[in-house]
CSV table of C-alpha atoms in Angstrom, one decimal:
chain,number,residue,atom,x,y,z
A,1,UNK,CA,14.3,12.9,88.6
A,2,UNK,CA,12.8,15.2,86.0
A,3,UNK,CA,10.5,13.5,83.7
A,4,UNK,CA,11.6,13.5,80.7
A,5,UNK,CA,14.6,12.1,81.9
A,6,UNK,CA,13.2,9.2,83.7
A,7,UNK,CA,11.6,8.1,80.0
A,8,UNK,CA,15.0,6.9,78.6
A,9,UNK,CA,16.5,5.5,81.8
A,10,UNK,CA,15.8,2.1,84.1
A,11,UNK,CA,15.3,2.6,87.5
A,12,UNK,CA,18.4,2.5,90.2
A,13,UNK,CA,17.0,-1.1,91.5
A,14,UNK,CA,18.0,-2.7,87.4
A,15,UNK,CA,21.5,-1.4,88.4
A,16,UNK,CA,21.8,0.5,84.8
A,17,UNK,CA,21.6,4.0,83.8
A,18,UNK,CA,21.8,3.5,80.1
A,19,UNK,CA,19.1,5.0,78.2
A,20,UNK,CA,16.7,2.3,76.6
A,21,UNK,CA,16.4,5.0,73.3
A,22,UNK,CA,18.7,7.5,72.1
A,23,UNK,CA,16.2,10.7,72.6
A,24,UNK,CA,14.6,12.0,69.5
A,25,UNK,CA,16.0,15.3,68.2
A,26,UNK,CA,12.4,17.5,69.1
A,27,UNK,CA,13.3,15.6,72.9
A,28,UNK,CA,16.8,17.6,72.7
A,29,UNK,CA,15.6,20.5,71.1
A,30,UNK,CA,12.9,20.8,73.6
A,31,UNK,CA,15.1,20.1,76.6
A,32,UNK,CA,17.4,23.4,75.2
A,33,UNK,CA,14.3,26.1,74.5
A,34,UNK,CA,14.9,28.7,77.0
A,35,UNK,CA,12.1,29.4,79.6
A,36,UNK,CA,11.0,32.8,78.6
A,37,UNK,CA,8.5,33.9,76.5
A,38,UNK,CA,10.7,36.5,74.8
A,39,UNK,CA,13.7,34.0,75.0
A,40,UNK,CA,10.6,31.4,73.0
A,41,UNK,CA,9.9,34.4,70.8
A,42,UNK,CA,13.2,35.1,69.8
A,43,UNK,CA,14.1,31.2,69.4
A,44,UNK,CA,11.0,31.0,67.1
A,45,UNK,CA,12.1,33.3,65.3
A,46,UNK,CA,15.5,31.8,64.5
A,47,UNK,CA,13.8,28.4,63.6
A,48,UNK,CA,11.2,29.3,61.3
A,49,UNK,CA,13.0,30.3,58.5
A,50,UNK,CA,15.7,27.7,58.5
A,51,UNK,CA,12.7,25.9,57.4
A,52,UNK,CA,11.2,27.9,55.3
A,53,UNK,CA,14.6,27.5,53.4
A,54,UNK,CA,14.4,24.0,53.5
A,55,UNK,CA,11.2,23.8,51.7
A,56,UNK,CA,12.3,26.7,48.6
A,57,UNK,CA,14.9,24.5,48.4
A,58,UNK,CA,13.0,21.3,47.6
A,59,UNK,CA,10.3,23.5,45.6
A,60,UNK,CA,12.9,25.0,43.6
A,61,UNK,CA,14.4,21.8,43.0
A,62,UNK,CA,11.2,20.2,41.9
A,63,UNK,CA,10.4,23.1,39.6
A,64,UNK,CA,13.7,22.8,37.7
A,65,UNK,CA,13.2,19.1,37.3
A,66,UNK,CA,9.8,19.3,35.7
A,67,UNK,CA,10.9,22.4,33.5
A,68,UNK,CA,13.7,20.2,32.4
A,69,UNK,CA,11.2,17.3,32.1
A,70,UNK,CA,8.7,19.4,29.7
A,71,UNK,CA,11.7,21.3,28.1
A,72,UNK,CA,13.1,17.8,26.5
A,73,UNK,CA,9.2,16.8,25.6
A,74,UNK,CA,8.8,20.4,23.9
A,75,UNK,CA,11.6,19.5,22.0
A,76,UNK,CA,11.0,16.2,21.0
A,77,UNK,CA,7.5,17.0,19.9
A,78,UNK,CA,9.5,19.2,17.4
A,79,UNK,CA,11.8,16.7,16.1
A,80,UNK,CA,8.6,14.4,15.6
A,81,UNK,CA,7.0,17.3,13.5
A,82,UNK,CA,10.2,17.5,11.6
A,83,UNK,CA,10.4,14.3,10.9
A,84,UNK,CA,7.0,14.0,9.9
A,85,UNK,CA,7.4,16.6,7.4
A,86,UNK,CA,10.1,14.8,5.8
A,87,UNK,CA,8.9,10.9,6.4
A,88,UNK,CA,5.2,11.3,6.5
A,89,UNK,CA,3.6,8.5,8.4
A,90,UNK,CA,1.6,5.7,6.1
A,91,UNK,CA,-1.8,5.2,7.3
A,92,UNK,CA,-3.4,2.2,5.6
A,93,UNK,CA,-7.1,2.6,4.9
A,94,UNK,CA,-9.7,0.5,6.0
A,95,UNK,CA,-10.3,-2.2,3.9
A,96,UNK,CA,-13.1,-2.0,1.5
A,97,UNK,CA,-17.0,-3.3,3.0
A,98,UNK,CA,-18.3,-4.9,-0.2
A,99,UNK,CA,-21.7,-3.5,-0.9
A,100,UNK,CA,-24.1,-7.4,-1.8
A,101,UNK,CA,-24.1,-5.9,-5.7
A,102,UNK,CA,-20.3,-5.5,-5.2
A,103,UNK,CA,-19.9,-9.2,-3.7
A,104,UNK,CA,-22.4,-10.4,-6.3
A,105,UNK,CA,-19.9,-9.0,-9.4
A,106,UNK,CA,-16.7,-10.1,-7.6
A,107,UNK,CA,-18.0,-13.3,-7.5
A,108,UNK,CA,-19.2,-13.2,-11.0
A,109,UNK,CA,-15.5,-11.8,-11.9
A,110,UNK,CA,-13.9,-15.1,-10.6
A,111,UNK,CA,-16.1,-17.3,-11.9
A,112,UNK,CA,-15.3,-16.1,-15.3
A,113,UNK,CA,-11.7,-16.1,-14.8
A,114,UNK,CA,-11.9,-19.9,-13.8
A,115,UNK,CA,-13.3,-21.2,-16.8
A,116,UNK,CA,-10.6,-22.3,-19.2
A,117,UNK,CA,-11.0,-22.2,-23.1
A,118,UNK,CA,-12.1,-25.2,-24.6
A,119,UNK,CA,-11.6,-25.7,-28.0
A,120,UNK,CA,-14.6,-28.1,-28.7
A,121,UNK,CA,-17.0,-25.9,-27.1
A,122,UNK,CA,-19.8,-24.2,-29.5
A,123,UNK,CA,-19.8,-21.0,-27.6
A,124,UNK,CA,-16.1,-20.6,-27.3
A,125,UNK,CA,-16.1,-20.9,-30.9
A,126,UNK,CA,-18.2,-18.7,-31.7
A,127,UNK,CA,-16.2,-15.9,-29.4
A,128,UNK,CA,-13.0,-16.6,-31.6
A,129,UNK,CA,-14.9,-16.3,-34.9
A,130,UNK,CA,-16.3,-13.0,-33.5
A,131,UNK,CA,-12.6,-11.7,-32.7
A,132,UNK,CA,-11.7,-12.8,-36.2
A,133,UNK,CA,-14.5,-10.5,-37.8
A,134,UNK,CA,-13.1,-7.6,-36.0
A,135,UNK,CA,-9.3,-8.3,-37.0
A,136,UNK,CA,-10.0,-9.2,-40.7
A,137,UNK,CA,-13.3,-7.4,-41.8
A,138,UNK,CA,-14.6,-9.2,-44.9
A,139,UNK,CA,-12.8,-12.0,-44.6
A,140,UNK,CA,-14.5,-15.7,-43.6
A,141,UNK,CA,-13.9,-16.7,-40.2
A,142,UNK,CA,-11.7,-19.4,-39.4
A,143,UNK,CA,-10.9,-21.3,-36.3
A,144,UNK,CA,-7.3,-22.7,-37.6
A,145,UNK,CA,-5.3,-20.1,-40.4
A,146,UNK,CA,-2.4,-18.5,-41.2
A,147,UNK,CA,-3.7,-15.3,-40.6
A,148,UNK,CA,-3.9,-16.2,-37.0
A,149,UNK,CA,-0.1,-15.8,-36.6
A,150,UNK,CA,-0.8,-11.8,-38.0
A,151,UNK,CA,-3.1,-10.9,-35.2
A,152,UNK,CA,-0.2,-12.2,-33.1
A,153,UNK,CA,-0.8,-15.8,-32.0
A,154,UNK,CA,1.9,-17.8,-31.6
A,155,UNK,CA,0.4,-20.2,-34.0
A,156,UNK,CA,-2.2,-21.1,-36.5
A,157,UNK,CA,-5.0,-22.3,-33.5
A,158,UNK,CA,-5.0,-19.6,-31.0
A,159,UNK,CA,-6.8,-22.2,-28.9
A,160,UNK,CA,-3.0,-23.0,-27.4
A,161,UNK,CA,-2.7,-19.7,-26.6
A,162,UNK,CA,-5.6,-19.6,-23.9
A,163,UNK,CA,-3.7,-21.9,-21.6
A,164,UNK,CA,-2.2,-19.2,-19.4
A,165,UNK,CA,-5.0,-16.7,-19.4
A,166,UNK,CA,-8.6,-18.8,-19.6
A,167,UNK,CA,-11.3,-17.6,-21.6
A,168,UNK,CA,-11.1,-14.3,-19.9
A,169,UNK,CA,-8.1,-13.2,-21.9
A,170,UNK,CA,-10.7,-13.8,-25.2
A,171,UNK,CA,-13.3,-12.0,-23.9
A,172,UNK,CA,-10.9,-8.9,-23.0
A,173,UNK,CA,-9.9,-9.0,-26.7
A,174,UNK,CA,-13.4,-9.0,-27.5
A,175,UNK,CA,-14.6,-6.1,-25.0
A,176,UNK,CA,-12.0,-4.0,-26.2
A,177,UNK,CA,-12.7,-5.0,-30.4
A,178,UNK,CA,-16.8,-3.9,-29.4
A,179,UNK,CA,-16.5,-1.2,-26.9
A,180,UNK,CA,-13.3,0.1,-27.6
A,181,UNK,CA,-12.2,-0.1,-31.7
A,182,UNK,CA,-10.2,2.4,-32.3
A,183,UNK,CA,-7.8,1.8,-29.6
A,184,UNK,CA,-8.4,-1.7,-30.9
A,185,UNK,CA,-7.0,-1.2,-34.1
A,186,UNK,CA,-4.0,1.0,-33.0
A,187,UNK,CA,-3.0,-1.8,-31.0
A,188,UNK,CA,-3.3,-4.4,-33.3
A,189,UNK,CA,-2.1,-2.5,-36.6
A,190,UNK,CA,1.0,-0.2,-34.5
A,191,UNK,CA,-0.6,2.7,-36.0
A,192,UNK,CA,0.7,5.1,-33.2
A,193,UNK,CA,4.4,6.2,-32.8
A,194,UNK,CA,8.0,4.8,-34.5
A,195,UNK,CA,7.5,1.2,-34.2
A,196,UNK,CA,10.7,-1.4,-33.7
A,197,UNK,CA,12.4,-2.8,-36.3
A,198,UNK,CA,12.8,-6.3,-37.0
A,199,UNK,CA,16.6,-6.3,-36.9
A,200,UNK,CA,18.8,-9.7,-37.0
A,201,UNK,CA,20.1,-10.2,-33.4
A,202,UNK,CA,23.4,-9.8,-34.8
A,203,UNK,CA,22.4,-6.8,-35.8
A,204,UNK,CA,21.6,-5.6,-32.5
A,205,UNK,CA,18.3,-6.5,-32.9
A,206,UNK,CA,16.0,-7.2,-30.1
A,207,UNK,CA,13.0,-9.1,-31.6
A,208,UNK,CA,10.9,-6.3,-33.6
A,209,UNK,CA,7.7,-6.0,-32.3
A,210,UNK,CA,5.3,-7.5,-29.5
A,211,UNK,CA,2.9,-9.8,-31.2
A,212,UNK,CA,-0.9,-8.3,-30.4
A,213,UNK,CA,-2.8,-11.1,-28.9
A,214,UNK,CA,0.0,-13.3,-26.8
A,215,UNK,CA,0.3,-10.0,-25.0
A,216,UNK,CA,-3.1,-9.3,-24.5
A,217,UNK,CA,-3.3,-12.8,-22.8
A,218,UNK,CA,-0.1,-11.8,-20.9
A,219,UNK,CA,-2.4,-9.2,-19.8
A,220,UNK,CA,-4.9,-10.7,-18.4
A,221,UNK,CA,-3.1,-13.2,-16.3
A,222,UNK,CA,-0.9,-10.4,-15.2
A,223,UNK,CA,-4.2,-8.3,-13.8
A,224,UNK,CA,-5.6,-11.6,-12.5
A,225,UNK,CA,-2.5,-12.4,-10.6
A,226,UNK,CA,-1.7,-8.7,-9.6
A,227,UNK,CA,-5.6,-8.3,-7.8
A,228,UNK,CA,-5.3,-11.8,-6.4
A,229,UNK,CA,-8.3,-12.6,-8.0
A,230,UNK,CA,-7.9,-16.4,-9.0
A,231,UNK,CA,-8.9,-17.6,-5.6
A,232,UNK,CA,-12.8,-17.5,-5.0
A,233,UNK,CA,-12.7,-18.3,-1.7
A,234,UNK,CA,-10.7,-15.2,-0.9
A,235,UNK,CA,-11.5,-11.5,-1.1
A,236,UNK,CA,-8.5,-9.3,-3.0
A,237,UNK,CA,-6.9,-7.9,0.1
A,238,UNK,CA,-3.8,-6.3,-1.3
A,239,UNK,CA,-3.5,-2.4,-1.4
A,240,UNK,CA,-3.8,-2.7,-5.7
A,241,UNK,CA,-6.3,-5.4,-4.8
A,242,UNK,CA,-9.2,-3.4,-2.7
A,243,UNK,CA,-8.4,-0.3,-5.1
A,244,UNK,CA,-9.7,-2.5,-7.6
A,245,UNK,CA,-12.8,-3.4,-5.5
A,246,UNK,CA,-13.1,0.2,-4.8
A,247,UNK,CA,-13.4,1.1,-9.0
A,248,UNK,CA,-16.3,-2.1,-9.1
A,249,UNK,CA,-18.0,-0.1,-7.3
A,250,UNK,CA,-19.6,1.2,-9.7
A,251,UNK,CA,-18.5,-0.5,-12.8
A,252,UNK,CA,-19.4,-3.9,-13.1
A,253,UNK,CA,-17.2,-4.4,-16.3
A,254,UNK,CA,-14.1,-3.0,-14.1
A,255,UNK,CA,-11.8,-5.6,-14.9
A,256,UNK,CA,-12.1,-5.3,-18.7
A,257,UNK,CA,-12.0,-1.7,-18.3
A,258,UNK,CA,-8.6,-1.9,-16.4
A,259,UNK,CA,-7.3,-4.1,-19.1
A,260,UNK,CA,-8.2,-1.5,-21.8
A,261,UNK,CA,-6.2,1.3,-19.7
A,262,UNK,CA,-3.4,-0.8,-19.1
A,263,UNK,CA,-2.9,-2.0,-22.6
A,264,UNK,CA,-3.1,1.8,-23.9
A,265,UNK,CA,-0.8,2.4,-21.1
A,266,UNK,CA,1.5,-0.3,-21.9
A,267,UNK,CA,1.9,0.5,-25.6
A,268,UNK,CA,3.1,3.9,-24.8
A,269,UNK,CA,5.6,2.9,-22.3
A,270,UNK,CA,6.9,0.7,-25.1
A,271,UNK,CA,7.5,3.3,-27.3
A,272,UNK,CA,9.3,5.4,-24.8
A,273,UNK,CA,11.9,2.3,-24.1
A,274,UNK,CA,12.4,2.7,-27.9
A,275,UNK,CA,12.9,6.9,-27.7
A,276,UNK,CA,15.3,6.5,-24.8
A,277,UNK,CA,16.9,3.3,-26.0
A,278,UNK,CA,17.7,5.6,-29.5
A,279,UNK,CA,15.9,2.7,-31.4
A,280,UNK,CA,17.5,-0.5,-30.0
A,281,UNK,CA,14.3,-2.2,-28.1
A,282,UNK,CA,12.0,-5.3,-29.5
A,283,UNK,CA,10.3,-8.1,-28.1
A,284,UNK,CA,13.2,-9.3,-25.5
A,285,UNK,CA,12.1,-5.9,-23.7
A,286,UNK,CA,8.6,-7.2,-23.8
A,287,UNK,CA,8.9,-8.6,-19.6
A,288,UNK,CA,10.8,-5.6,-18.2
A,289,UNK,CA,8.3,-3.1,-19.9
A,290,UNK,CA,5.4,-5.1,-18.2
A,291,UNK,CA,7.3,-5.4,-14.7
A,292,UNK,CA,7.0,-1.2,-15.6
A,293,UNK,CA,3.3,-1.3,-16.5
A,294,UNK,CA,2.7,-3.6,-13.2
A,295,UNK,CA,4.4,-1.0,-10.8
A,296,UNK,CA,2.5,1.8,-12.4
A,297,UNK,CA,-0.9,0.3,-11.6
A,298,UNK,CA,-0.3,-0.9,-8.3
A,299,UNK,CA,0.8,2.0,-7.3
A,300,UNK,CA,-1.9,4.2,-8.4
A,301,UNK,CA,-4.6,1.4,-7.9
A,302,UNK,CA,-3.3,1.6,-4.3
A,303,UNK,CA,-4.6,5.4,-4.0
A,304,UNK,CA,-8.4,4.1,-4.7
A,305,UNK,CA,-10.0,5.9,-7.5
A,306,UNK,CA,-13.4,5.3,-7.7
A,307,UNK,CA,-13.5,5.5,-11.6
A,308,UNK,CA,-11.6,4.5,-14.1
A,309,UNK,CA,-11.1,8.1,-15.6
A,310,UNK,CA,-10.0,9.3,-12.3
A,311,UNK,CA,-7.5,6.5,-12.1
A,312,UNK,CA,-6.2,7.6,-15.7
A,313,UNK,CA,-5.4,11.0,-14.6
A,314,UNK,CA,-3.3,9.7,-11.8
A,315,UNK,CA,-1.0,8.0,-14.9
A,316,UNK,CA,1.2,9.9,-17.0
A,317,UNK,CA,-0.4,9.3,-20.4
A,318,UNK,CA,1.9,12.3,-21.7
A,319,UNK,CA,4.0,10.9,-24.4
């Protein structure tokens, strides 16, 4: 019995002639090569490139796949750029590292914003009569008057009025009175621009004009509240926030700088409610116009000037 043959069968004495395994196909292929070298040749010949086939086939196939592969991330690279081009991506940018002179002045920042105005103290007193000479030249100080209600106090003791903006708001007054007058008395005397009338309600009237000092209180606790400053346990970590860290930089008086710029800035968006209201705005606009003013800062605050001038270019002080 030829060898091969024997591998696959049991012997005659088991009483079967089954084969144990089915013969691998290089068994049958090798049982049906002819004898021959030429016949081998020839045979050789006929094999080899079946399987060359095979494999262009396979190549070719894997060839298309990664084309297709790279063609659809081609392509969706250039939707991304497109996209990008319309939506640009919003990259935050790192927070602010406080510099110790800069941590020292925040800190002195919040300590003044938490002391309240107290109307028995000497030296609080002494800031009000200081505020008076600069709103009535000539005239001698007074911590309870009339006149009080001109500067645009709600009443005759501005000391009520301190209750939502601490002595902060007082001092603001006062930086901008000293370091500031001009803009000081534009503000307080509506020197700039066609003013609102004080028109009965009936009327259409919406209040007249915004009283001086209640909104430069409003002011204050708006800036306060807007830079997350009250807390000083906590560093401002809002976008408006570490832009405002960014101008104390270098500015120490920062804050009463900003409040400066934004009462300028708020004064002139009032009178452009009353251009494009043809007239009909007052003191019931006062909020929305603030909400305006608020917006305005953030938003420009957010881009991190380092200076106060470069953070009054970025707003439209056109009108």
């Amino acid at each position: 019995m030829d060898l091969r043959k024997r591998r696959h069968t049991r012997s005659s004495s088991d009483g079967l002639e089954e084969p144990l395994l089915a013969p691998s196909q290089s068994e049958v292929a090798e049982e049906a090569l002819p004898t021959s070298d030429d016949d081998s040749k020839n045979s050789e010949r006929a094999i080899v490139p079946h399987s060359i086939n095979k494999y262009d086939w396979e190549e070719l196939w894997r060839s298309l796949v990664a084309g297709c592969v790279q063609s659809c991330a081609n392509a969706w690279n250039a939707v991304v750029s497109c996209l990008s081009g319309v939506f640009p991506l919003k990259v935050s940018p790192a927070p602010v590292e406080l510099t110790f002179e800069q941590a020292e002045q925040l800190a002195s920042l919040q300590s003044r914003i938490a002391v309240q105005y107290e109307p028995t103290d000497e030296q609080h007193q002494n800031l009000l009569r200081q505020l008076w000479s600069h709103a009535f030249p000539g005239e001698p100080s007074q911590l309870q008057s009339e006149k009080w209600k001109d500067m645009g106090w709600q009443g005759i003791n501005p000391a009520t009025d301190f209750r939502g903006g601490g002595l902060i708001s007082l001092q603001n007054l006062l930086f901008m009175a000293n370091q500031k007058p001009e803009l000081f008395a534009v503000l307080l005397h509506k020197t700039k621009g066609k003013r609102a009338q004080d028109t009965p309600l009936e009327d259409g009237g919406r209040g007249g004009e915004y009283p001086f000092a209640a909104a430069g209180v409003n002011f204050s606790h708006m800036l306060i509240e807007m830079l997350a400053l009250r807390d000083p346990s906590k560093v401002p970590a809002s976008p408006a926030g570490q832009g405002f860290l960014e101008l104390l930089k270098l500015d120490p008086a920062a804050f009463d700088e900003l409040y400066c710029l934004g009462y300028e800035r708020f004064d002139e968006l009032w009178l452009q409610t009353g251009v494009e209201s043809g007239g009909k705005w007052g003191y019931f606009d006062f909020n929305s116009i603030k909400s305006k003013l608020q917006q305005e800062l953030t938003k420009q605050l957010s881009i991190r000037p380092r200076t106060i001038a470069e953070l009054r270019k970025l707003m439209d002080f056109s009108f």
